[in-house]
């Protein structure tokens, strides 16, 4: 079924708000089997919305309207659609009671027009807002289907996941069961991922395979539709095996948790403490660790040694190592990791030293980075990376590469191109 997303709000066109909702909905609806032919943004203007609705109805069967469901004068989506379809707006008493209770319990004065949030098209299916007040709705005519969702992402996303997706499965799809699987990748570009998976993604219709950037990681989402959950799982397992055969070396995990969270869980499960000695990353690795839930279980402390003097005076890297091999070297990475391991009495220590850019350092080009790993009662090792010329992107990839080396070490996976301390 063809669908169009219409995002309503002047803030979107002025650039004061980012349209993350359209990206989310495009991803979710495509996974359910809808063909998104167009996604547009318009001002909150009744005449313009009526014009766009007529255009949409001539092109698609399913129209998704985002935003314009609040109590303000410029929230015109419900009233405009009601006018367009020649339908009355009726009060949803459950939503009205929630609005009144909210304002009573919060000691806030309820705005005069707040009741507008509880109005719904006559004959439509109300969609409860689990995190806000504005009511969503789903309405069907003989020829078209209309979905109205709030404009705030923290209201739209839970409304879609908890109430809308099950309804669409029941009303508009031919398969009662849908199952999702996310495969997380790191260490390759989007272009490489598309090149490796393009053939599978275009030839396999079920499950639908979608590839998305997720910060500096990549998410591959598999969505299967079938008559039973078991059939869905079998379809996903078959496609997952094909992906693993092609990109297994880049798979860092499954689900929505990113690499630092994956490592956090591994450290927690194995009751391991982590530390780090950082140079070019300036504390970025330790900042990621300390931002994690229950960080105190896996981290006691770490150290930033940006200059050569600090590496020697504070951490204890020998002058001989610095003078003989330089700071952009395996030898320096070895010592930094070992010294921090001892200093903080950790189980695993990470060191990061290299050239963030944009200038050369020790005749090494920007993006040249050594990541060292020291482990209690085991041989210290390090790996040299070559990233790029963008300073802060190099620093971010350095942090993620360090996390990935820790992940592979704990899981006893092979770490490519490592150098061991003699």
CSV table of C-alpha atoms in Angstrom, one decimal:
chain,number,residue,atom,x,y,z
A,1,UNK,CA,0.0,0.0,0.0
A,2,UNK,CA,1.3,3.5,-0.9
A,3,UNK,CA,1.6,6.0,1.8
A,4,UNK,CA,2.5,9.7,2.3
A,5,UNK,CA,3.8,11.4,5.4
A,6,UNK,CA,2.7,15.1,5.9
A,7,UNK,CA,4.5,16.9,8.7
A,8,UNK,CA,2.8,20.0,9.8
A,9,UNK,CA,4.5,22.9,11.7
A,10,UNK,CA,6.2,26.1,10.8
A,11,UNK,CA,9.1,25.3,13.2
A,12,UNK,CA,10.1,22.5,10.9
A,13,UNK,CA,10.4,24.8,7.9
A,14,UNK,CA,12.2,27.5,9.8
A,15,UNK,CA,14.8,25.1,11.0
A,16,UNK,CA,14.1,25.6,14.7
A,17,UNK,CA,13.0,21.9,14.9
A,18,UNK,CA,14.4,18.8,13.2
A,19,UNK,CA,12.0,16.4,11.5
A,20,UNK,CA,13.1,13.2,13.3
A,21,UNK,CA,9.5,12.0,13.3
A,22,UNK,CA,9.4,11.5,9.5
A,23,UNK,CA,12.6,9.4,9.6
A,24,UNK,CA,11.2,7.3,12.4
A,25,UNK,CA,7.9,6.7,10.7
A,26,UNK,CA,9.5,6.0,7.3
A,27,UNK,CA,11.6,3.3,8.8
A,28,UNK,CA,8.7,1.8,10.8
A,29,UNK,CA,6.1,1.9,8.0
A,30,UNK,CA,8.5,0.6,5.4
A,31,UNK,CA,9.2,-2.3,7.8
A,32,UNK,CA,5.5,-3.0,7.9
A,33,UNK,CA,5.3,-3.2,4.1
A,34,UNK,CA,4.1,0.3,3.2
A,35,UNK,CA,5.5,2.1,0.2
A,36,UNK,CA,6.4,5.6,1.3
A,37,UNK,CA,6.1,7.6,-1.9
A,38,UNK,CA,6.6,11.1,-0.4
A,39,UNK,CA,7.3,12.8,2.9
A,40,UNK,CA,6.7,16.6,3.0
A,41,UNK,CA,6.7,19.4,5.5
A,42,UNK,CA,4.2,22.3,5.4
A,43,UNK,CA,3.2,25.4,7.4
A,44,UNK,CA,0.4,25.1,9.9
A,45,UNK,CA,-2.0,26.7,7.4
A,46,UNK,CA,-5.5,25.4,6.7
A,47,UNK,CA,-5.6,26.3,3.0
A,48,UNK,CA,-2.2,24.7,2.4
A,49,UNK,CA,-3.2,21.5,4.3
A,50,UNK,CA,-6.4,21.2,2.3
A,51,UNK,CA,-4.4,21.5,-0.9
A,52,UNK,CA,-1.9,18.9,0.2
A,53,UNK,CA,-4.6,16.5,1.3
A,54,UNK,CA,-6.3,16.6,-2.1
A,55,UNK,CA,-2.9,15.9,-3.8
A,56,UNK,CA,-2.2,13.0,-1.4
A,57,UNK,CA,-5.5,11.4,-1.9
A,58,UNK,CA,-4.9,11.3,-5.7
A,59,UNK,CA,-1.6,9.5,-5.2
A,60,UNK,CA,-1.8,7.2,-2.2
A,61,UNK,CA,-4.3,5.3,0.0
A,62,UNK,CA,-2.6,5.9,3.3
A,63,UNK,CA,-2.0,9.4,4.6
A,64,UNK,CA,-0.1,10.0,7.8
A,65,UNK,CA,-0.4,13.5,9.4
A,66,UNK,CA,2.2,14.5,12.0
A,67,UNK,CA,1.8,17.4,14.4
A,68,UNK,CA,-0.9,20.0,14.8
A,69,UNK,CA,-2.9,18.1,17.5
A,70,UNK,CA,-2.3,20.5,20.4
A,71,UNK,CA,-4.4,23.2,22.0
A,72,UNK,CA,-2.9,26.2,20.3
A,73,UNK,CA,-4.6,28.2,17.6
A,74,UNK,CA,-2.1,27.0,15.0
A,75,UNK,CA,-2.9,23.3,15.7
A,76,UNK,CA,-5.2,23.0,12.8
A,77,UNK,CA,-4.8,19.4,11.6
A,78,UNK,CA,-7.9,17.8,13.3
A,79,UNK,CA,-10.2,20.7,12.4
A,80,UNK,CA,-9.0,20.9,8.8
A,81,UNK,CA,-9.3,17.1,8.2
A,82,UNK,CA,-12.8,17.2,9.8
A,83,UNK,CA,-13.7,20.0,7.4
A,84,UNK,CA,-12.1,18.1,4.4
A,85,UNK,CA,-14.0,14.9,5.2
A,86,UNK,CA,-17.2,16.7,6.3
A,87,UNK,CA,-17.1,15.0,9.7
A,88,UNK,CA,-17.9,16.2,13.2
A,89,UNK,CA,-15.3,16.3,16.0
A,90,UNK,CA,-16.5,14.5,19.1
A,91,UNK,CA,-15.1,14.4,22.6
A,92,UNK,CA,-13.1,11.4,23.8
A,93,UNK,CA,-14.1,11.4,27.5
A,94,UNK,CA,-11.1,9.2,28.6
A,95,UNK,CA,-8.6,11.7,27.2
A,96,UNK,CA,-10.6,14.6,28.6
A,97,UNK,CA,-10.5,13.1,32.1
A,98,UNK,CA,-6.7,12.5,31.7
A,99,UNK,CA,-6.2,16.2,30.8
A,100,UNK,CA,-8.3,17.5,33.7
A,101,UNK,CA,-6.6,15.1,36.2
A,102,UNK,CA,-3.1,16.1,34.9
A,103,UNK,CA,-3.7,19.8,35.4
A,104,UNK,CA,-5.4,19.2,38.8
A,105,UNK,CA,-2.5,17.1,40.1
A,106,UNK,CA,0.1,19.4,38.8
A,107,UNK,CA,-1.5,22.6,40.1
A,108,UNK,CA,-1.4,24.0,36.6
A,109,UNK,CA,-4.1,26.2,35.2
A,110,UNK,CA,-5.7,24.4,32.3
A,111,UNK,CA,-5.6,26.6,29.1
A,112,UNK,CA,-9.0,27.4,27.6
A,113,UNK,CA,-8.4,25.5,24.4
A,114,UNK,CA,-6.9,22.4,26.1
A,115,UNK,CA,-10.1,20.4,25.5
A,116,UNK,CA,-9.2,20.5,21.8
A,117,UNK,CA,-6.6,17.8,22.5
A,118,UNK,CA,-9.4,15.4,23.5
A,119,UNK,CA,-11.4,15.8,20.3
A,120,UNK,CA,-11.5,13.1,17.7
A,121,UNK,CA,-13.1,12.5,14.3
A,122,UNK,CA,-16.5,10.9,14.4
A,123,UNK,CA,-16.1,7.2,13.7
A,124,UNK,CA,-12.3,7.2,14.1
A,125,UNK,CA,-10.2,4.9,16.4
A,126,UNK,CA,-8.6,7.0,19.2
A,127,UNK,CA,-4.9,6.4,19.9
A,128,UNK,CA,-4.0,7.0,23.5
A,129,UNK,CA,-1.0,9.3,24.2
A,130,UNK,CA,0.9,7.4,26.8
A,131,UNK,CA,3.4,10.2,27.5
A,132,UNK,CA,1.4,13.3,26.7
A,133,UNK,CA,-2.1,14.7,26.4
A,134,UNK,CA,-2.9,15.2,22.7
A,135,UNK,CA,-5.0,12.3,21.3
A,136,UNK,CA,-4.0,10.5,18.2
A,137,UNK,CA,-6.4,8.8,15.8
A,138,UNK,CA,-6.9,6.4,12.9
A,139,UNK,CA,-9.7,7.0,10.5
A,140,UNK,CA,-10.9,5.0,7.5
A,141,UNK,CA,-13.1,5.9,4.5
A,142,UNK,CA,-14.1,3.7,1.6
A,143,UNK,CA,-11.0,4.8,-0.3
A,144,UNK,CA,-8.4,6.1,2.2
A,145,UNK,CA,-6.9,5.6,5.6
A,146,UNK,CA,-5.7,8.6,7.8
A,147,UNK,CA,-3.4,8.4,10.7
A,148,UNK,CA,-2.9,11.5,13.0
A,149,UNK,CA,0.0,11.5,15.4
A,150,UNK,CA,1.4,14.2,17.8
A,151,UNK,CA,4.4,16.3,16.7
A,152,UNK,CA,6.6,15.7,19.8
A,153,UNK,CA,8.9,12.8,19.3
A,154,UNK,CA,8.7,11.7,22.9
A,155,UNK,CA,4.9,11.4,22.4
A,156,UNK,CA,4.8,10.1,18.8
A,157,UNK,CA,7.3,7.2,19.3
A,158,UNK,CA,5.6,5.5,22.2
A,159,UNK,CA,2.2,6.1,20.7
A,160,UNK,CA,3.3,4.4,17.5
A,161,UNK,CA,5.0,1.5,19.2
A,162,UNK,CA,2.4,0.7,21.8
A,163,UNK,CA,-0.9,1.6,20.0
A,164,UNK,CA,-0.5,2.4,16.4
A,165,UNK,CA,1.7,-0.5,15.1
A,166,UNK,CA,-0.7,-3.2,16.4
A,167,UNK,CA,-3.6,-1.4,14.9
A,168,UNK,CA,-2.0,-1.1,11.5
A,169,UNK,CA,-1.1,-4.8,11.6
A,170,UNK,CA,-4.8,-5.6,12.2
A,171,UNK,CA,-6.4,-3.1,9.8
A,172,UNK,CA,-4.0,-2.7,6.9
A,173,UNK,CA,-1.6,-5.6,6.6
A,174,UNK,CA,-2.2,-9.1,5.4
A,175,UNK,CA,0.0,-10.8,8.0
A,176,UNK,CA,-1.0,-10.9,11.7
A,177,UNK,CA,2.6,-11.3,13.0
A,178,UNK,CA,5.6,-9.1,12.6
A,179,UNK,CA,9.0,-9.7,14.1
A,180,UNK,CA,12.1,-7.4,14.2
A,181,UNK,CA,15.8,-8.1,14.6
A,182,UNK,CA,18.5,-5.4,14.6
A,183,UNK,CA,22.1,-6.4,13.8
A,184,UNK,CA,24.7,-3.8,14.8
A,185,UNK,CA,27.8,-3.2,12.7
A,186,UNK,CA,31.0,-1.2,13.3
A,187,UNK,CA,34.2,-0.8,11.3
A,188,UNK,CA,32.8,-0.2,7.8
A,189,UNK,CA,31.1,2.6,5.9
A,190,UNK,CA,27.5,2.8,4.8
A,191,UNK,CA,28.6,2.4,1.2
A,192,UNK,CA,30.4,-0.8,2.1
A,193,UNK,CA,27.4,-2.1,4.0
A,194,UNK,CA,25.1,-1.4,1.0
A,195,UNK,CA,27.6,-3.0,-1.4
A,196,UNK,CA,27.8,-6.2,0.7
A,197,UNK,CA,24.1,-6.4,1.5
A,198,UNK,CA,22.5,-4.7,-1.5
A,199,UNK,CA,21.9,-8.0,-3.3
A,200,UNK,CA,20.2,-9.6,-0.3
A,201,UNK,CA,18.2,-6.4,0.5
A,202,UNK,CA,16.8,-6.2,-3.0
A,203,UNK,CA,16.1,-9.9,-3.7
A,204,UNK,CA,14.7,-10.9,-0.3
A,205,UNK,CA,11.2,-9.5,0.0
A,206,UNK,CA,10.5,-11.1,3.4
A,207,UNK,CA,12.1,-10.1,5.7
A,208,UNK,CA,12.5,-6.5,4.7
A,209,UNK,CA,16.2,-5.5,5.2
A,210,UNK,CA,16.9,-1.9,5.9
A,211,UNK,CA,20.3,-0.3,6.5
A,212,UNK,CA,20.6,2.8,8.7
A,213,UNK,CA,23.4,4.9,10.1
A,214,UNK,CA,23.4,4.9,13.9
A,215,UNK,CA,26.0,7.5,15.0
A,216,UNK,CA,29.2,5.9,13.8
A,217,UNK,CA,27.7,2.4,14.0
A,218,UNK,CA,25.3,0.9,11.4
A,219,UNK,CA,22.0,-0.8,12.1
A,220,UNK,CA,20.7,-3.5,9.8
A,221,UNK,CA,17.0,-4.0,10.6
A,222,UNK,CA,15.3,-7.2,9.6
A,223,UNK,CA,11.5,-7.2,9.7
A,224,UNK,CA,9.6,-10.3,8.9
A,225,UNK,CA,5.8,-10.7,8.4
A,226,UNK,CA,4.1,-14.0,8.6
A,227,UNK,CA,1.1,-15.9,9.9
A,228,UNK,CA,2.9,-17.1,13.0
A,229,UNK,CA,5.7,-15.9,15.2
A,230,UNK,CA,7.6,-19.1,14.5
A,231,UNK,CA,7.4,-18.4,10.7
A,232,UNK,CA,8.7,-14.9,11.4
A,233,UNK,CA,11.7,-16.2,13.4
A,234,UNK,CA,12.6,-18.7,10.7
A,235,UNK,CA,12.5,-16.0,8.0
A,236,UNK,CA,14.7,-13.7,10.1
A,237,UNK,CA,17.2,-16.6,11.0
A,238,UNK,CA,17.7,-17.4,7.3
A,239,UNK,CA,18.4,-13.7,6.4
A,240,UNK,CA,20.6,-13.2,9.4
A,241,UNK,CA,22.8,-16.2,8.4
A,242,UNK,CA,23.4,-14.6,5.0
A,243,UNK,CA,24.3,-11.3,6.6
A,244,UNK,CA,26.7,-13.0,9.1
A,245,UNK,CA,28.4,-14.8,6.3
A,246,UNK,CA,29.1,-11.6,4.5
A,247,UNK,CA,29.7,-9.1,7.4
A,248,UNK,CA,30.4,-11.3,10.4
A,249,UNK,CA,33.7,-9.6,11.2
A,250,UNK,CA,31.9,-6.2,11.6
A,251,UNK,CA,29.0,-7.5,13.8
A,252,UNK,CA,29.3,-6.0,17.3
A,253,UNK,CA,26.0,-7.1,18.7
A,254,UNK,CA,22.2,-7.3,18.3
A,255,UNK,CA,19.4,-5.0,19.4
A,256,UNK,CA,19.3,-1.3,20.2
A,257,UNK,CA,22.3,-1.1,22.6
A,258,UNK,CA,25.3,0.6,21.2
A,259,UNK,CA,28.9,-0.6,21.6
A,260,UNK,CA,29.8,1.1,24.9
A,261,UNK,CA,26.6,-0.5,26.4
A,262,UNK,CA,27.5,-3.9,25.0
A,263,UNK,CA,30.9,-3.7,26.6
A,264,UNK,CA,29.4,-2.5,29.9
A,265,UNK,CA,27.2,-5.6,30.0
A,266,UNK,CA,30.1,-7.9,29.3
A,267,UNK,CA,32.3,-6.3,32.0
A,268,UNK,CA,29.4,-6.5,34.5
A,269,UNK,CA,28.7,-10.1,33.7
A,270,UNK,CA,32.3,-11.1,34.1
A,271,UNK,CA,32.8,-8.8,37.1
A,272,UNK,CA,35.7,-6.9,35.5
A,273,UNK,CA,37.0,-3.4,36.1
A,274,UNK,CA,38.1,-1.2,33.3
A,275,UNK,CA,40.5,1.8,33.2
A,276,UNK,CA,42.1,3.9,30.5
A,277,UNK,CA,45.1,6.2,29.8
A,278,UNK,CA,44.2,8.6,27.1
A,279,UNK,CA,46.2,11.0,24.9
A,280,UNK,CA,44.6,12.2,21.7
A,281,UNK,CA,41.0,11.4,22.9
A,282,UNK,CA,41.4,13.7,26.0
A,283,UNK,CA,39.1,11.7,28.2
A,284,UNK,CA,36.4,10.9,25.7
A,285,UNK,CA,36.7,7.1,26.3
A,286,UNK,CA,36.5,7.5,30.1
A,287,UNK,CA,33.6,9.9,29.6
A,288,UNK,CA,31.7,7.3,27.6
A,289,UNK,CA,32.3,4.7,30.3
A,290,UNK,CA,31.3,7.0,33.1
A,291,UNK,CA,28.0,7.9,31.2
A,292,UNK,CA,26.9,4.3,31.2
A,293,UNK,CA,24.3,3.0,33.6
A,294,UNK,CA,26.0,1.5,36.8
A,295,UNK,CA,29.3,2.8,35.6
A,296,UNK,CA,30.6,2.5,39.2
A,297,UNK,CA,30.6,-1.3,38.9
A,298,UNK,CA,33.1,-1.3,36.0
A,299,UNK,CA,35.2,1.9,36.6
A,300,UNK,CA,37.2,3.2,39.5
A,301,UNK,CA,39.2,5.8,37.5
A,302,UNK,CA,41.5,6.6,34.6
A,303,UNK,CA,44.0,9.2,33.5
A,304,UNK,CA,44.4,11.7,30.6
A,305,UNK,CA,48.0,12.3,29.6
A,306,UNK,CA,47.9,14.6,26.6
A,307,UNK,CA,51.5,15.8,26.6
A,308,UNK,CA,54.8,13.9,26.6
A,309,UNK,CA,55.7,15.4,30.0
A,310,UNK,CA,52.4,14.2,31.6
A,311,UNK,CA,52.9,10.8,30.1
A,312,UNK,CA,56.2,10.6,31.9
A,313,UNK,CA,55.6,12.5,35.1
A,314,UNK,CA,52.0,11.5,35.9
A,315,UNK,CA,51.8,8.0,34.3
A,316,UNK,CA,55.3,6.9,34.4
A,317,UNK,CA,56.0,6.2,30.7
A,318,UNK,CA,59.8,6.1,30.4
A,319,UNK,CA,61.7,8.9,28.7
A,320,UNK,CA,63.6,6.2,26.8
A,321,UNK,CA,60.3,4.9,25.2
A,322,UNK,CA,59.2,8.4,24.2
A,323,UNK,CA,62.6,9.4,22.9
A,324,UNK,CA,63.3,6.1,21.1
A,325,UNK,CA,59.8,5.2,19.7
A,326,UNK,CA,57.8,8.4,20.1
A,327,UNK,CA,54.3,8.7,21.5
A,328,UNK,CA,52.6,7.4,18.3
A,329,UNK,CA,53.9,3.9,18.7
A,330,UNK,CA,53.1,0.4,20.0
A,331,UNK,CA,55.7,0.8,22.7
A,332,UNK,CA,54.1,3.9,24.1
A,333,UNK,CA,50.7,2.3,23.9
A,334,UNK,CA,52.0,-0.8,25.8
A,335,UNK,CA,53.4,1.3,28.6
A,336,UNK,CA,50.4,3.6,28.9
A,337,UNK,CA,48.1,0.6,29.2
A,338,UNK,CA,50.3,-1.2,31.7
A,339,UNK,CA,50.9,1.8,33.9
A,340,UNK,CA,47.2,2.6,34.1
A,341,UNK,CA,46.3,-1.0,34.8
A,342,UNK,CA,48.6,-0.9,37.9
A,343,UNK,CA,47.7,2.6,38.9
A,344,UNK,CA,44.0,1.8,39.1
A,345,UNK,CA,44.2,-1.9,40.0
A,346,UNK,CA,41.9,-2.7,37.1
A,347,UNK,CA,41.4,-6.0,35.2
A,348,UNK,CA,41.6,-4.4,31.7
A,349,UNK,CA,43.3,-1.2,30.7
A,350,UNK,CA,43.0,0.7,27.5
A,351,UNK,CA,45.5,3.2,26.1
A,352,UNK,CA,44.9,5.6,23.2
A,353,UNK,CA,47.7,7.6,21.6
A,354,UNK,CA,48.0,9.0,18.1
A,355,UNK,CA,47.5,11.9,15.7
A,356,UNK,CA,44.0,13.4,15.8
A,357,UNK,CA,45.0,16.0,13.2
A,358,UNK,CA,45.0,18.2,11.3
A,359,UNK,CA,48.8,18.4,11.5
A,360,UNK,CA,51.4,15.6,11.3
A,361,UNK,CA,52.9,14.3,14.5
A,362,UNK,CA,56.2,12.4,14.5
A,363,UNK,CA,55.9,12.2,10.7
A,364,UNK,CA,52.6,10.3,11.2
A,365,UNK,CA,49.6,11.4,9.2
A,366,UNK,CA,46.3,12.5,10.9
A,367,UNK,CA,44.2,9.5,11.8
A,368,UNK,CA,47.1,7.3,12.8
A,369,UNK,CA,46.2,5.8,16.2
A,370,UNK,CA,47.6,3.1,18.5
A,371,UNK,CA,45.1,1.4,20.9
A,372,UNK,CA,46.8,-0.7,23.6
A,373,UNK,CA,45.2,-3.3,25.8
A,374,UNK,CA,46.8,-4.5,29.1
A,375,UNK,CA,45.2,-7.4,31.0
A,376,UNK,CA,46.2,-8.8,34.4
A,377,UNK,CA,48.5,-11.8,34.0
A,378,UNK,CA,48.3,-11.7,30.2
A,379,UNK,CA,50.5,-10.3,27.4
A,380,UNK,CA,50.0,-6.7,26.5
A,381,UNK,CA,49.0,-6.0,22.9
A,382,UNK,CA,48.2,-3.1,20.6
A,383,UNK,CA,46.8,-2.3,17.2
A,384,UNK,CA,47.5,0.5,14.8
A,385,UNK,CA,44.6,2.2,13.1
A,386,UNK,CA,44.4,4.6,10.1
A,387,UNK,CA,41.2,6.6,10.2
A,388,UNK,CA,41.0,9.9,8.3
A,389,UNK,CA,41.7,13.6,8.3
A,390,UNK,CA,38.7,14.9,10.4
A,391,UNK,CA,40.0,15.5,13.9
A,392,UNK,CA,37.0,14.9,16.0
A,393,UNK,CA,35.8,12.0,13.9
A,394,UNK,CA,39.2,10.4,14.4
A,395,UNK,CA,38.9,10.8,18.1
A,396,UNK,CA,35.4,9.2,18.1
A,397,UNK,CA,36.6,6.3,16.0
A,398,UNK,CA,39.5,5.8,18.3
A,399,UNK,CA,37.1,5.5,21.3
A,400,UNK,CA,34.8,3.1,19.5
A,401,UNK,CA,37.8,1.0,18.3
A,402,UNK,CA,39.0,0.7,21.8
A,403,UNK,CA,35.6,-0.4,23.0
A,404,UNK,CA,35.5,-3.0,20.2
A,405,UNK,CA,38.9,-4.4,21.2
A,406,UNK,CA,37.8,-4.8,24.8
A,407,UNK,CA,34.6,-6.5,23.5
A,408,UNK,CA,36.6,-8.9,21.4
A,409,UNK,CA,39.1,-9.6,24.1
A,410,UNK,CA,36.3,-10.6,26.6
A,411,UNK,CA,34.6,-12.7,24.1
A,412,UNK,CA,37.9,-14.3,23.1
A,413,UNK,CA,37.4,-13.3,19.4
A,414,UNK,CA,40.3,-12.7,17.1
A,415,UNK,CA,41.6,-9.2,17.0
A,416,UNK,CA,43.1,-8.5,13.6
A,417,UNK,CA,46.6,-7.0,13.1
A,418,UNK,CA,47.6,-6.9,16.7
A,419,UNK,CA,51.2,-6.5,17.9
A,420,UNK,CA,52.2,-8.1,21.2
A,421,UNK,CA,54.7,-6.7,23.6
A,422,UNK,CA,58.0,-8.6,23.4
